[in-house]
mmCIF file of C-alpha atoms in Angstrom:
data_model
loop_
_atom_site.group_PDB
_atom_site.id
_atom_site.type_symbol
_atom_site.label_atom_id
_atom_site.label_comp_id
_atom_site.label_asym_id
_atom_site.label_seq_id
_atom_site.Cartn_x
_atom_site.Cartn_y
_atom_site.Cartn_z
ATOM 1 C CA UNK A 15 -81.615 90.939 -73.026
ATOM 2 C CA UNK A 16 -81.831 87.317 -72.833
ATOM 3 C CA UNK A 17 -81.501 85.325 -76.381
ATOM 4 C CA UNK A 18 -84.384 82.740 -77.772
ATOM 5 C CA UNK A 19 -82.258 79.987 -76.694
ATOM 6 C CA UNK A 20 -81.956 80.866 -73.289
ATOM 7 C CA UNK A 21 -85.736 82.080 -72.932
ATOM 8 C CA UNK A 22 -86.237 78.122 -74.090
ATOM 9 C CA UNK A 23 -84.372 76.560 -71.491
ATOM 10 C CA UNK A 24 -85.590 78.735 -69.056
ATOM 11 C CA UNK A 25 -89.116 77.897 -69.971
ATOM 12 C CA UNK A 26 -88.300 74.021 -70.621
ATOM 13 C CA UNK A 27 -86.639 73.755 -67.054
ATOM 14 C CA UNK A 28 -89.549 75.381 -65.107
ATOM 15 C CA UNK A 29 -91.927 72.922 -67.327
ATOM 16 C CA UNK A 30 -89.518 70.428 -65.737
ATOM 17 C CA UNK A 31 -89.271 71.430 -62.569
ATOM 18 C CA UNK A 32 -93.634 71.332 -62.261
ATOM 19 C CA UNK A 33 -94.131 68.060 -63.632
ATOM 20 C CA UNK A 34 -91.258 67.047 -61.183
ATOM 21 C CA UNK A 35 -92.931 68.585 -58.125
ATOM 22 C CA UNK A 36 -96.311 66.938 -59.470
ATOM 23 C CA UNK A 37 -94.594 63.616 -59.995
ATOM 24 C CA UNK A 38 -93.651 63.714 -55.635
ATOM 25 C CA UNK A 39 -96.972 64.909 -54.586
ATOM 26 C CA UNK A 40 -98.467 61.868 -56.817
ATOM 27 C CA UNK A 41 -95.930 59.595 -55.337
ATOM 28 C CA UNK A 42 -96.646 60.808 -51.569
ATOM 29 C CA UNK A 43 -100.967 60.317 -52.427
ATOM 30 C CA UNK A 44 -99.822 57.185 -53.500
ATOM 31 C CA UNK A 45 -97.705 56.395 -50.423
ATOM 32 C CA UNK A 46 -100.984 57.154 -48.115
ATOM 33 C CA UNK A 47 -102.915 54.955 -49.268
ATOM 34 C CA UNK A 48 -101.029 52.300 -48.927
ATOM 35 C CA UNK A 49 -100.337 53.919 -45.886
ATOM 36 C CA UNK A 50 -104.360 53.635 -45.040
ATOM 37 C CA UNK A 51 -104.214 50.244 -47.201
ATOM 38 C CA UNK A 52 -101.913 48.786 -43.816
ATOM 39 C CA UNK A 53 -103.720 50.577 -41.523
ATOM 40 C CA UNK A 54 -106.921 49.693 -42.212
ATOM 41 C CA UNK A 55 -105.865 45.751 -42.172
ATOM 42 C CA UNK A 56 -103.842 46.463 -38.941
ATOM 43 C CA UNK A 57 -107.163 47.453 -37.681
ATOM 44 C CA UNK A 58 -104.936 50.690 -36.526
ATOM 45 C CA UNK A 59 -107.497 53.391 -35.528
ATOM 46 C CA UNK A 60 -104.372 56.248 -34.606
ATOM 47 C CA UNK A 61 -103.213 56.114 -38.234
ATOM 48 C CA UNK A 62 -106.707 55.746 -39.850
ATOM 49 C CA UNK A 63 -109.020 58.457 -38.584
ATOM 50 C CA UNK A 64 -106.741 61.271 -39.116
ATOM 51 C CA UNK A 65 -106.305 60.123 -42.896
ATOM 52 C CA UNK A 66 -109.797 60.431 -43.862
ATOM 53 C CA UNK A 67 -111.680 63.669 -44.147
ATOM 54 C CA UNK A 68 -114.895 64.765 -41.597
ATOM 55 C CA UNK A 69 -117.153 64.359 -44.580
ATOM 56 C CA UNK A 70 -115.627 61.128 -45.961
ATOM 57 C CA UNK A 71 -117.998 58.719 -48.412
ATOM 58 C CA UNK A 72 -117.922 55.309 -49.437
ATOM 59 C CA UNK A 73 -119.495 54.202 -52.286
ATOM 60 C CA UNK A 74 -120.061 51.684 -54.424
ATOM 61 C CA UNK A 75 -120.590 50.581 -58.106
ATOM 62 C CA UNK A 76 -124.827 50.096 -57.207
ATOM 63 C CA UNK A 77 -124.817 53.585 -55.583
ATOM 64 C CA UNK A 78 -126.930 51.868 -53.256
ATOM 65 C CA UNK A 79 -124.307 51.633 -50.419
ATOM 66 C CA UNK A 80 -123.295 55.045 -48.855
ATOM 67 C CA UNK A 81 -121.425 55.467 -46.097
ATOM 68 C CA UNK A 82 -119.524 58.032 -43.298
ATOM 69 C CA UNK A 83 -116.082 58.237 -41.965
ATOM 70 C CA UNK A 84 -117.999 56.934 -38.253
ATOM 71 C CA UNK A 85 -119.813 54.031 -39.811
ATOM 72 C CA UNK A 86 -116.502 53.063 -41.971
ATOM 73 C CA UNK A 87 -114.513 52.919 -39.133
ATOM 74 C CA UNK A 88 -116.625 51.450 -36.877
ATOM 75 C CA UNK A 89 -116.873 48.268 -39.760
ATOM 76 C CA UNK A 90 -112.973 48.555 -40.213
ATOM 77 C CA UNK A 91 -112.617 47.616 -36.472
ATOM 78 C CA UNK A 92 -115.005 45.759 -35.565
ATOM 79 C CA UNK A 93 -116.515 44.056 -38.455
ATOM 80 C CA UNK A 94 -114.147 43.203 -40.870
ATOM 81 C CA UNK A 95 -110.658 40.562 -40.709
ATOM 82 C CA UNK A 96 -108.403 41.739 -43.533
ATOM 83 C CA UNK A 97 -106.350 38.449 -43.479
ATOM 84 C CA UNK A 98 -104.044 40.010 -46.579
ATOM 85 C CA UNK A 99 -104.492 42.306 -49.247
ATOM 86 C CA UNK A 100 -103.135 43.474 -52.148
ATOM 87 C CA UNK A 101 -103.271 46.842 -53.783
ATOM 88 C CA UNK A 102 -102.120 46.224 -57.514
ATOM 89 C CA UNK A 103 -101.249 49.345 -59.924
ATOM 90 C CA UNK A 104 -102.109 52.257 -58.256
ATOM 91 C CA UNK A 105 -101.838 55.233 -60.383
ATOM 92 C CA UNK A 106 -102.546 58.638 -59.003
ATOM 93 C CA UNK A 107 -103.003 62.314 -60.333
ATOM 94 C CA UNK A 108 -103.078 65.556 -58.783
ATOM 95 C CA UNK A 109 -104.858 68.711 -59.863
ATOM 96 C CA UNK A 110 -103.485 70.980 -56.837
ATOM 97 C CA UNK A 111 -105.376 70.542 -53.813
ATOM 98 C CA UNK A 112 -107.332 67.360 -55.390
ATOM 99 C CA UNK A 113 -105.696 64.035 -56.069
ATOM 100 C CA UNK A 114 -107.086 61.221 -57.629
ATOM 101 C CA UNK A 115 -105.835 57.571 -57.093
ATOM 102 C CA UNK A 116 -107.236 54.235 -59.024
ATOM 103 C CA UNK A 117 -106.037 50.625 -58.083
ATOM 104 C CA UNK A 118 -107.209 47.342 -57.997
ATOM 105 C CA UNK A 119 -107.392 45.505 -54.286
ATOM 106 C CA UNK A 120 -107.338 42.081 -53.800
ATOM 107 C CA UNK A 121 -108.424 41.012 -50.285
ATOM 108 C CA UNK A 122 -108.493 37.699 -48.438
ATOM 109 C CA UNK A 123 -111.259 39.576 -45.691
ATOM 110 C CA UNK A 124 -114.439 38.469 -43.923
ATOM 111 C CA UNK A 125 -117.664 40.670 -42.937
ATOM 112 C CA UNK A 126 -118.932 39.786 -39.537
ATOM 113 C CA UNK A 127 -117.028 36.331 -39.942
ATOM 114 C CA UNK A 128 -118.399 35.440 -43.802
ATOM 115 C CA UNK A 129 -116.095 35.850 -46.457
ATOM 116 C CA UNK A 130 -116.722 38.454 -48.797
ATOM 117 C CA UNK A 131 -115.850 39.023 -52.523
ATOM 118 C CA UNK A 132 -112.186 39.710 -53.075
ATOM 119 C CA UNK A 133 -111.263 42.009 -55.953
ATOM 120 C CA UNK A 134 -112.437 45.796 -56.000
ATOM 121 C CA UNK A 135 -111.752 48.471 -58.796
ATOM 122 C CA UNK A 136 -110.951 51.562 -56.654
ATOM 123 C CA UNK A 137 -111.643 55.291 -57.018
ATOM 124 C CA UNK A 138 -109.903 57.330 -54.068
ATOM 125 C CA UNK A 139 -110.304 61.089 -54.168
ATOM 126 C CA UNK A 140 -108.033 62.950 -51.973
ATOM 127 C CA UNK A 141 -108.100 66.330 -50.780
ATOM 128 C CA UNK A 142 -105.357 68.773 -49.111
ATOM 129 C CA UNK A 143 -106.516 70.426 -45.922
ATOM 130 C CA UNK A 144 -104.454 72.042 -42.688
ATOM 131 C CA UNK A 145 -104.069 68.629 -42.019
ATOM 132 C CA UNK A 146 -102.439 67.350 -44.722
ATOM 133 C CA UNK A 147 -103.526 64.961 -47.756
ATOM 134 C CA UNK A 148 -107.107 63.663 -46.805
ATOM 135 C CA UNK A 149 -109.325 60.895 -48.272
ATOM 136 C CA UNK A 150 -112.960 62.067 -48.513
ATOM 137 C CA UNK A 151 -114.325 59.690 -51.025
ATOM 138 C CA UNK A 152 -114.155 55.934 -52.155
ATOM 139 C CA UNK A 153 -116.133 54.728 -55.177
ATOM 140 C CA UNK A 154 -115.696 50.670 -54.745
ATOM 141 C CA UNK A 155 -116.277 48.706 -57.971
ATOM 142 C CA UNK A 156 -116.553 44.330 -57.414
ATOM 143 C CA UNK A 157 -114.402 42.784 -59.761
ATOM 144 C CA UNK A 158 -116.768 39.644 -60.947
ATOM 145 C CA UNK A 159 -114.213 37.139 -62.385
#
């Protein structure tokens, strides 16, 4: 029969071993949307629409703005120049098949050729389907500076 000691580090390394496991899937929801960060200013429809979810919603801070994955994307490539962005700390958690990511973006970008406030508070809520990690929802908050 196993001592105390060794029923401790048993339970101490599978502690370890789960926070390591969530500390990669954090890393790779982190890594996507960056990944849909590039995309999106690339303008690069192959890489976006199979990132966000069927059912994905953008809002913002007002709750006045709501919109789909269709109207997003049609925006993102048409309507909008990303000259550069920036996404500053990103921070992500994941409870299973849910992951939650936060940033800050800084954007040089224009709306139907007007330039358009720069700095956003970000809310991304991912979700894991067949397909992989999946964005369904953006809550956008204007940073007024």
């Amino acid at each position: 029969m196993p001592n105390t000691l060794t029923k401790i580090l048993l339970v101490v390394l599978l502690l370890n071993a789960n926070v390591m496991a969530a500390e990669t899937e954090e890393q790779k929801v982190i890594e996507l949307t960056m990944a849909w960060t590039e995309a999106m200013r690339t303008r690069d429809l192959e890489s976006l629409y199979p990132m966000m979810h069927q059912n994905f919603r953008l809002l913002t801070e007002k709750g006045t703005y709501e919109t789909g994955k269709g109207e997003w994307l049609l925006n993102t490539m048409h309507a909008l120049t990303i000259n550069e962005v920036e996404v500053k700390r990103p921070s992500a958690v994941v409870y299973g098949d849910v992951a939650v990511v936060s940033m800050r973006m800084e954007l040089d970008w224009m709306f139907r050729g007007q330039p358009i406030p720069g700095s956003f508070d970000l809310v991304d809520t991912w979700i894991k389907t067949d397909q992989g990690w999946q964005v369904i929802t953006r809550v956008s908050s204007e940073v007024k500076e």
